[in-house]
CSV table of C-alpha atoms and ligand atoms in Angstrom, one decimal:
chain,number,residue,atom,x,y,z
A,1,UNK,CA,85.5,317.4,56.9
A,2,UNK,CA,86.5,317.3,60.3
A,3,UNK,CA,89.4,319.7,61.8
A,4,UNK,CA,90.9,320.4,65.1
A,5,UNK,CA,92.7,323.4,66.6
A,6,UNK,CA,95.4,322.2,68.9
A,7,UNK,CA,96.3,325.2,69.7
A,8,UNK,CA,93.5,328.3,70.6
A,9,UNK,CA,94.4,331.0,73.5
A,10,UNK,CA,90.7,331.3,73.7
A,11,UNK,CA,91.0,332.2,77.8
A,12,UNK,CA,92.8,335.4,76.1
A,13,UNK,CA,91.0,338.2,76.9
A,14,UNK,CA,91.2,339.5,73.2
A,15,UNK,CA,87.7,337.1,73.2
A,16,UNK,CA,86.6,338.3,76.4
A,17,UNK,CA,83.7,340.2,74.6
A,18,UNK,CA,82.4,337.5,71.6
A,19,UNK,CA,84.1,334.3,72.8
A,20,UNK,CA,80.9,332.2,72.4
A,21,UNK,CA,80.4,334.1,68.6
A,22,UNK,CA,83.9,332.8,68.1
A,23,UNK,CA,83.2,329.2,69.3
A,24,UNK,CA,80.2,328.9,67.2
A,25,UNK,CA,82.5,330.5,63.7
A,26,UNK,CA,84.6,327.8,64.5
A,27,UNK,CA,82.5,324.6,64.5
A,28,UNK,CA,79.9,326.2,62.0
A,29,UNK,CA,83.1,326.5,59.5
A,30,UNK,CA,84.1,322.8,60.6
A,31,UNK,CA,86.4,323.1,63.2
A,32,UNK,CA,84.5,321.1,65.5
A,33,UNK,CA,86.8,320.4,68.4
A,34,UNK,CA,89.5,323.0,70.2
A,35,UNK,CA,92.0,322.8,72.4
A,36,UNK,CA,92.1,325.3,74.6
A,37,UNK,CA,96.0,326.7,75.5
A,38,UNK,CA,96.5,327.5,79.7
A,39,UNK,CA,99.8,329.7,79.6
A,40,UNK,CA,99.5,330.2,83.2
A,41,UNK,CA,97.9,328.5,86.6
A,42,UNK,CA,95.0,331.2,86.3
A,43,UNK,CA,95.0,330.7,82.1
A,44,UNK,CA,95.0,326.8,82.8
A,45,UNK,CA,91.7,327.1,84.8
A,46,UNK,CA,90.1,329.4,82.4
A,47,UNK,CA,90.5,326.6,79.9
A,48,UNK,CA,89.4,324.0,81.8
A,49,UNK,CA,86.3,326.4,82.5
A,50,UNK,CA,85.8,326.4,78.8
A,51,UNK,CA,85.9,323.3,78.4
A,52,UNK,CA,83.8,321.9,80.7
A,53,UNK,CA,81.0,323.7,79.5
A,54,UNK,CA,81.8,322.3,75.9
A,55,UNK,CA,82.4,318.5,76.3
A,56,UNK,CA,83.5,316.4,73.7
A,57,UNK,CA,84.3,319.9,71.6
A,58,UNK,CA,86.2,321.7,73.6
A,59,UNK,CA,89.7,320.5,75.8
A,60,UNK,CA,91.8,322.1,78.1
A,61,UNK,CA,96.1,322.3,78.5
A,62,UNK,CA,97.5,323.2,82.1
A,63,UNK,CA,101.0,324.7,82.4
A,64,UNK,CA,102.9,327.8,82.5
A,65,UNK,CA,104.5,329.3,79.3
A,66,UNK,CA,108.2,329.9,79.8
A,67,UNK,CA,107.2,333.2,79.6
A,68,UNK,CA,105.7,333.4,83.2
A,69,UNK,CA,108.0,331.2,84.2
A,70,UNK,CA,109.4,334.1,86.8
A,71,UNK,CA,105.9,333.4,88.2
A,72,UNK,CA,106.0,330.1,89.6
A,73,UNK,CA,105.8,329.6,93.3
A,74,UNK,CA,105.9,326.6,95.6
A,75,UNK,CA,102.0,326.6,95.5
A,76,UNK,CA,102.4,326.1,91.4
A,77,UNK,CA,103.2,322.0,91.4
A,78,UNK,CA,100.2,320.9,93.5
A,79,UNK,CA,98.0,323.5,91.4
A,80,UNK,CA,98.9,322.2,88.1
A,81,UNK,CA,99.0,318.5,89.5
A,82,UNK,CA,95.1,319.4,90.4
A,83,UNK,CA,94.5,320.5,87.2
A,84,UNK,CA,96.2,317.9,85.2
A,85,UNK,CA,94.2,315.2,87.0
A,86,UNK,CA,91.2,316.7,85.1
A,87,UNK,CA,89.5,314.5,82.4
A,88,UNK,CA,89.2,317.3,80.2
A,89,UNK,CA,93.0,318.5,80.3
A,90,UNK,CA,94.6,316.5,77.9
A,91,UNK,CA,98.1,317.9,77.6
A,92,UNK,CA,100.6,319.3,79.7
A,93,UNK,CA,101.7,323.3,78.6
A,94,UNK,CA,102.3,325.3,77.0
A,95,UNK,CA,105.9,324.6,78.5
A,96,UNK,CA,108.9,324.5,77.4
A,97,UNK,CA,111.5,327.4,76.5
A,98,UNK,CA,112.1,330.8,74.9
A,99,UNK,CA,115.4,332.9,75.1
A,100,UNK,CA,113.9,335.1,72.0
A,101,UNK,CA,111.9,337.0,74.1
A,102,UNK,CA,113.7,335.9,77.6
A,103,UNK,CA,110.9,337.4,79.9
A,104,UNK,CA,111.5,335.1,82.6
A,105,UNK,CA,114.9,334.3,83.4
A,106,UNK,CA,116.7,331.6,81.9
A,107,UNK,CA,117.2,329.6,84.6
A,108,UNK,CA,113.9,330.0,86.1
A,109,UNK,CA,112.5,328.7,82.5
A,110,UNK,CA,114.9,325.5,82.8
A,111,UNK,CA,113.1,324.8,86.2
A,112,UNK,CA,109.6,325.6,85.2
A,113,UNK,CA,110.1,323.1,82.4
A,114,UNK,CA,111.9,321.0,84.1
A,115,UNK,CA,109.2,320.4,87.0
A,116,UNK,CA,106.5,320.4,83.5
A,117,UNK,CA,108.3,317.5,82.6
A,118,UNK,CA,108.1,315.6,85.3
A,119,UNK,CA,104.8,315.9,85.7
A,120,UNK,CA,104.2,314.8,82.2
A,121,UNK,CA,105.8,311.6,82.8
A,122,UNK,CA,103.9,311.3,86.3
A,123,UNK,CA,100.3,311.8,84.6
A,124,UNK,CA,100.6,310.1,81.1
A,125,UNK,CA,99.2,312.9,79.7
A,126,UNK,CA,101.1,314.7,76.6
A,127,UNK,CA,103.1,317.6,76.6
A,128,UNK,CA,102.5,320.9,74.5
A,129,UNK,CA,105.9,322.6,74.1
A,130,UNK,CA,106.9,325.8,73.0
A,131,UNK,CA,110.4,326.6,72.2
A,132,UNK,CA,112.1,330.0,70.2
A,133,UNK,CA,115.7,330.6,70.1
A,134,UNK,CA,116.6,327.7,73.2
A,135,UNK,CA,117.1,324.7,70.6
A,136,UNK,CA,119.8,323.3,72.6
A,137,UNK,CA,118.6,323.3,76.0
A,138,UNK,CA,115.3,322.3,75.1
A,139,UNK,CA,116.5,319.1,73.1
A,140,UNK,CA,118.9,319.0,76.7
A,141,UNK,CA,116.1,318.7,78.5
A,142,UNK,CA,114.0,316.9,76.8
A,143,UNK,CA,117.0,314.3,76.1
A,144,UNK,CA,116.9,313.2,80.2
A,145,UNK,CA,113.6,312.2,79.7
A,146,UNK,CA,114.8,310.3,75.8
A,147,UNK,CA,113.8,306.6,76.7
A,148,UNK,CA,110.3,307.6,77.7
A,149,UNK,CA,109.4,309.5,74.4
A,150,UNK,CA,111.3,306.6,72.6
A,151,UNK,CA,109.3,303.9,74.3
A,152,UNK,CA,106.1,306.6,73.4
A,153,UNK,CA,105.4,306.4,77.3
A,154,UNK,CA,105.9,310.0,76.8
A,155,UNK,CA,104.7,312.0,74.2
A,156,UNK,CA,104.1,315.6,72.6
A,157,UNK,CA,103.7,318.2,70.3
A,158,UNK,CA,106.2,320.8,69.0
A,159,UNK,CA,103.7,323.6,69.1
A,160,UNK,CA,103.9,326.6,66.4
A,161,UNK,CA,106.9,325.0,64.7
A,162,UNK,CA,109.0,327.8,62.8
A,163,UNK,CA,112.5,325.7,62.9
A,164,UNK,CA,114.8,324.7,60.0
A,165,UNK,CA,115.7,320.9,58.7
A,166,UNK,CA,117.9,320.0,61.5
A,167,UNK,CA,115.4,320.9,63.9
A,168,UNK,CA,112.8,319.0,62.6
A,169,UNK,CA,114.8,316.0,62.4
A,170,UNK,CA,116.0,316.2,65.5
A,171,UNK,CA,112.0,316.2,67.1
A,172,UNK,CA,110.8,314.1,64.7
A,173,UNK,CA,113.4,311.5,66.3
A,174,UNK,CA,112.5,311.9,69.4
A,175,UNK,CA,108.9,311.0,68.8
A,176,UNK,CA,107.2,314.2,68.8
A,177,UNK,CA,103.9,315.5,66.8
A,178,UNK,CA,104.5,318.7,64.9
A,179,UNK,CA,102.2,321.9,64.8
A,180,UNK,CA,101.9,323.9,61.6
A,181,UNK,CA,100.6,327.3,62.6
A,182,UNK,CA,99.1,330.1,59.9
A,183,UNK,CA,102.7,331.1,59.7
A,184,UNK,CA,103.0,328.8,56.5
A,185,UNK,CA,100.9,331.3,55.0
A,186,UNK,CA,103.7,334.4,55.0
A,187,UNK,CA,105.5,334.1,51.4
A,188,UNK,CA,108.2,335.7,53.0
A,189,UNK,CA,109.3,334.2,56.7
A,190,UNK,CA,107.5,331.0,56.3
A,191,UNK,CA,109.0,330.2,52.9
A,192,UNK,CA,111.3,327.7,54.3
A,193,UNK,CA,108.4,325.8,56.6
A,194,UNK,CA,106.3,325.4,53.5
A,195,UNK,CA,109.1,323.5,52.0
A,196,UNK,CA,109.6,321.5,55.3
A,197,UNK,CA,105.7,320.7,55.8
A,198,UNK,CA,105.9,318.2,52.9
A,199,UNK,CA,108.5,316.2,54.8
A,200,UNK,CA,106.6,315.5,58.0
A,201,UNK,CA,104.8,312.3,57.9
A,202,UNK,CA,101.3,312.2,58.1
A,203,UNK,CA,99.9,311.1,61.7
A,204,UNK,CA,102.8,313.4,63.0
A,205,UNK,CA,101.8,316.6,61.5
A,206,UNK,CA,98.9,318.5,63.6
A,207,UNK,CA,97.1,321.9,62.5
A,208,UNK,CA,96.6,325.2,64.7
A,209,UNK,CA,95.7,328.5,64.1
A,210,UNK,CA,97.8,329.9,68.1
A,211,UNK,CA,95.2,332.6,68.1
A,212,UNK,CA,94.7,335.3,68.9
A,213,UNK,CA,97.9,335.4,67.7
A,214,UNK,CA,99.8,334.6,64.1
A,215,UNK,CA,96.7,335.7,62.0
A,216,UNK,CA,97.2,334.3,58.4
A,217,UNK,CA,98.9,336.8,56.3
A,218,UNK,CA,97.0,335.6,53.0
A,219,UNK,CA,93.8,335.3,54.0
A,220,UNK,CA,91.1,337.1,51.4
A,221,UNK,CA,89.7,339.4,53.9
A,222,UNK,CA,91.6,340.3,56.7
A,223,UNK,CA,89.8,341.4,59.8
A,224,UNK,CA,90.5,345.4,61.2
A,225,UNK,CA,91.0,343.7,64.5
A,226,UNK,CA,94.4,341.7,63.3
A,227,UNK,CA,92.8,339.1,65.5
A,228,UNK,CA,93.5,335.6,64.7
A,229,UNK,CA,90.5,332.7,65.4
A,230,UNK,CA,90.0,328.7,65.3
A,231,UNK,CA,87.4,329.5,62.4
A,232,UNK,CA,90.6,330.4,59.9
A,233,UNK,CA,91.5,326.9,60.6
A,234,UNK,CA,90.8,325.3,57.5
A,235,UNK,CA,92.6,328.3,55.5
A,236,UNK,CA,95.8,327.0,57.2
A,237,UNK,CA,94.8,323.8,56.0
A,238,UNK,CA,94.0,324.4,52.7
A,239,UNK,CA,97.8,325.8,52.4
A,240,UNK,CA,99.3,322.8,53.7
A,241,UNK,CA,97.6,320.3,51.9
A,242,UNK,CA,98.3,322.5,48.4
A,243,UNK,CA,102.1,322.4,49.7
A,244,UNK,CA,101.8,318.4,50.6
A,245,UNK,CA,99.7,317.7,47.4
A,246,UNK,CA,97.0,316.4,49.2
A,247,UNK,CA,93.2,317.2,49.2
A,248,UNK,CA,91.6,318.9,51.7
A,249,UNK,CA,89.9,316.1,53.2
A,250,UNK,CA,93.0,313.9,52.9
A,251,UNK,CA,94.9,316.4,55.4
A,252,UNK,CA,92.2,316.9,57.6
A,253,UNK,CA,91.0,313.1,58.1
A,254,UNK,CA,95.0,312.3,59.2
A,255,UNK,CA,95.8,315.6,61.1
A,256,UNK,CA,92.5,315.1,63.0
A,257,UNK,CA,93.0,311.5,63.4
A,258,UNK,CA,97.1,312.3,64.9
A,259,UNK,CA,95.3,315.0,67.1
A,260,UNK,CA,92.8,312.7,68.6
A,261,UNK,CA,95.6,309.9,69.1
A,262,UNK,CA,97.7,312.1,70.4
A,263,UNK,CA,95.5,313.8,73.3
A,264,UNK,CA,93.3,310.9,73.4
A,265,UNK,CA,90.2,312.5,72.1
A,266,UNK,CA,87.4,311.3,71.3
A,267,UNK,CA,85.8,311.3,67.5
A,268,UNK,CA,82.7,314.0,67.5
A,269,UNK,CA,79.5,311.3,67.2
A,270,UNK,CA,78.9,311.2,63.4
A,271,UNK,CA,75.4,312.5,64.2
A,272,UNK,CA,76.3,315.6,66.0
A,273,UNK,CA,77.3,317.9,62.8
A,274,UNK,CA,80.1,320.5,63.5
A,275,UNK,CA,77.3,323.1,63.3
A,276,UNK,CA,76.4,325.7,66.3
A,277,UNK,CA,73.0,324.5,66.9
A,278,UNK,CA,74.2,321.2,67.5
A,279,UNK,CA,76.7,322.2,69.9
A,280,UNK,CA,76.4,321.4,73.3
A,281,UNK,CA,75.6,324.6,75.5
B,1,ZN,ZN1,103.9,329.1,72.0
């Protein structure tokens, strides 16, 4: 079994002190490739950092989170352009919108994403969106860009997806990968999610764990630090496949295979075991 975590703040400083311990947890419990989130220019680099000194395991995003947003300067497009021309970056985001927490102003967020978008269509790379509370103008914005993600010149992921029916429908229309956090694993707010999972077809449905954050609520022992890590990856997948009645291996082979379709990664080598020794260094 083979898994991939599409979504790992592992630049977060939370990891500053055992982020190599945490790499190695991951692949030894088979989580053998990660992609790194960049929420921010400095963030983005951090990842690409990371993952150049783990090729073929470890990949890079380059954007700035609608929360920084406020943050973006004149200096920010040929930055992010630079980084995006990087082998190893693979997506474009986190981007996209959040008017639950609104700190960066709305407007500002509409232009950060707006310019996010654009370069997503320039680079042919895929986009890793966030959105919380902005349905609308995320669809809005999304929707001036609707013949390339229906002709799948232009592509993405609906990172840490929490929304109803409608929602889903609504991205799953316009072409876009969803990703299934550990919040499937709270009985009480991700009740309605782990009725939705079962809908979303396989080779559209990814797996990530958004550490540090969103630490899986049912897991047997819960570490004192609350922290959240890729190697609790295969908990969340457990859960969905229960929920999708599928084995284990049957929801990892097609949510790995839709990840490495999707960012254009390649397949570990079948002789490099997800194991820490094996791990390039
Ligand atoms: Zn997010």
């Amino acid at each position: 079994m083979q898994l991939i975590d599409i979504g790992i703040n592992l630049a977060h400083d939370s990891y500053d002190a055992d982020r190599d311990a945490v790499i190695a947890r991951a692949f030894g419990a088979g989580v053998g490739q990660l992609i790194v989130t960049g929420a921010t220019l400095d963030s983005s680099a951090a990842a690409l950092r990371l993952a150049q000194a783990h090729p073929l395991r470890l990949f890079a995003t380059a954007g700035v989170h609608p929360h920084h947003a406020v943050d973006v300067t004149r200096d920010a497009l040929p930055r992010l352009r630079a980084l995006l021309a990087e082998p190893r970056v693979v997506a474009v985001g986190e981007c996209g919108l959040d008017y639950f927490r609104d700190y960066s102003p709305r407007a500002a967020q509409r232009e950060a994403f707006a310019m996010q978008l654009e370069l997503a269509a320039e680079c042919g790379k895929p986009l890793f969106l966030h959105q919380r509370d902005a349905h609308a103008d995320f669809t809005a914005a999304l929707r001036g860009h609707r013949d390339a993600l229906q002709r799948g010149a232009l592509r993405g992921v609906a990172h840490c997806f929490t929304g109803g029916e409608a929602e889903l429908a609504v991205y799953l229309e316009m072409g876009l990968h969803i990703g299934v956090t550990g919040w499937i694993c709270d009985e009480r707010r991700g009740q309605h999610l782990q009725h939705l999972v079962r809908t979303i077809p396989a080779g559209r449905l990814l797996l990530e764990t958004d550490g540090p954050y969103l630490l899986p609520r049912d897991l047997e022992t819960r570490p004192a630090s609350r922290r959240n890590e890729p190697a609790y990856l295969p908990h969340i997948a457990q859960v969905v496949a229960r929920l999708r009645g599928e084995t284990l291996a049957e929801c990892a082979a097609h949510t790995t295979a839709a990840a490495q379709d999707l960012f254009g990664i390649p397949p570990l080598p079948a002789n490099k075991p997800a194991s820490p020794a094996a791990s390039p260094r």
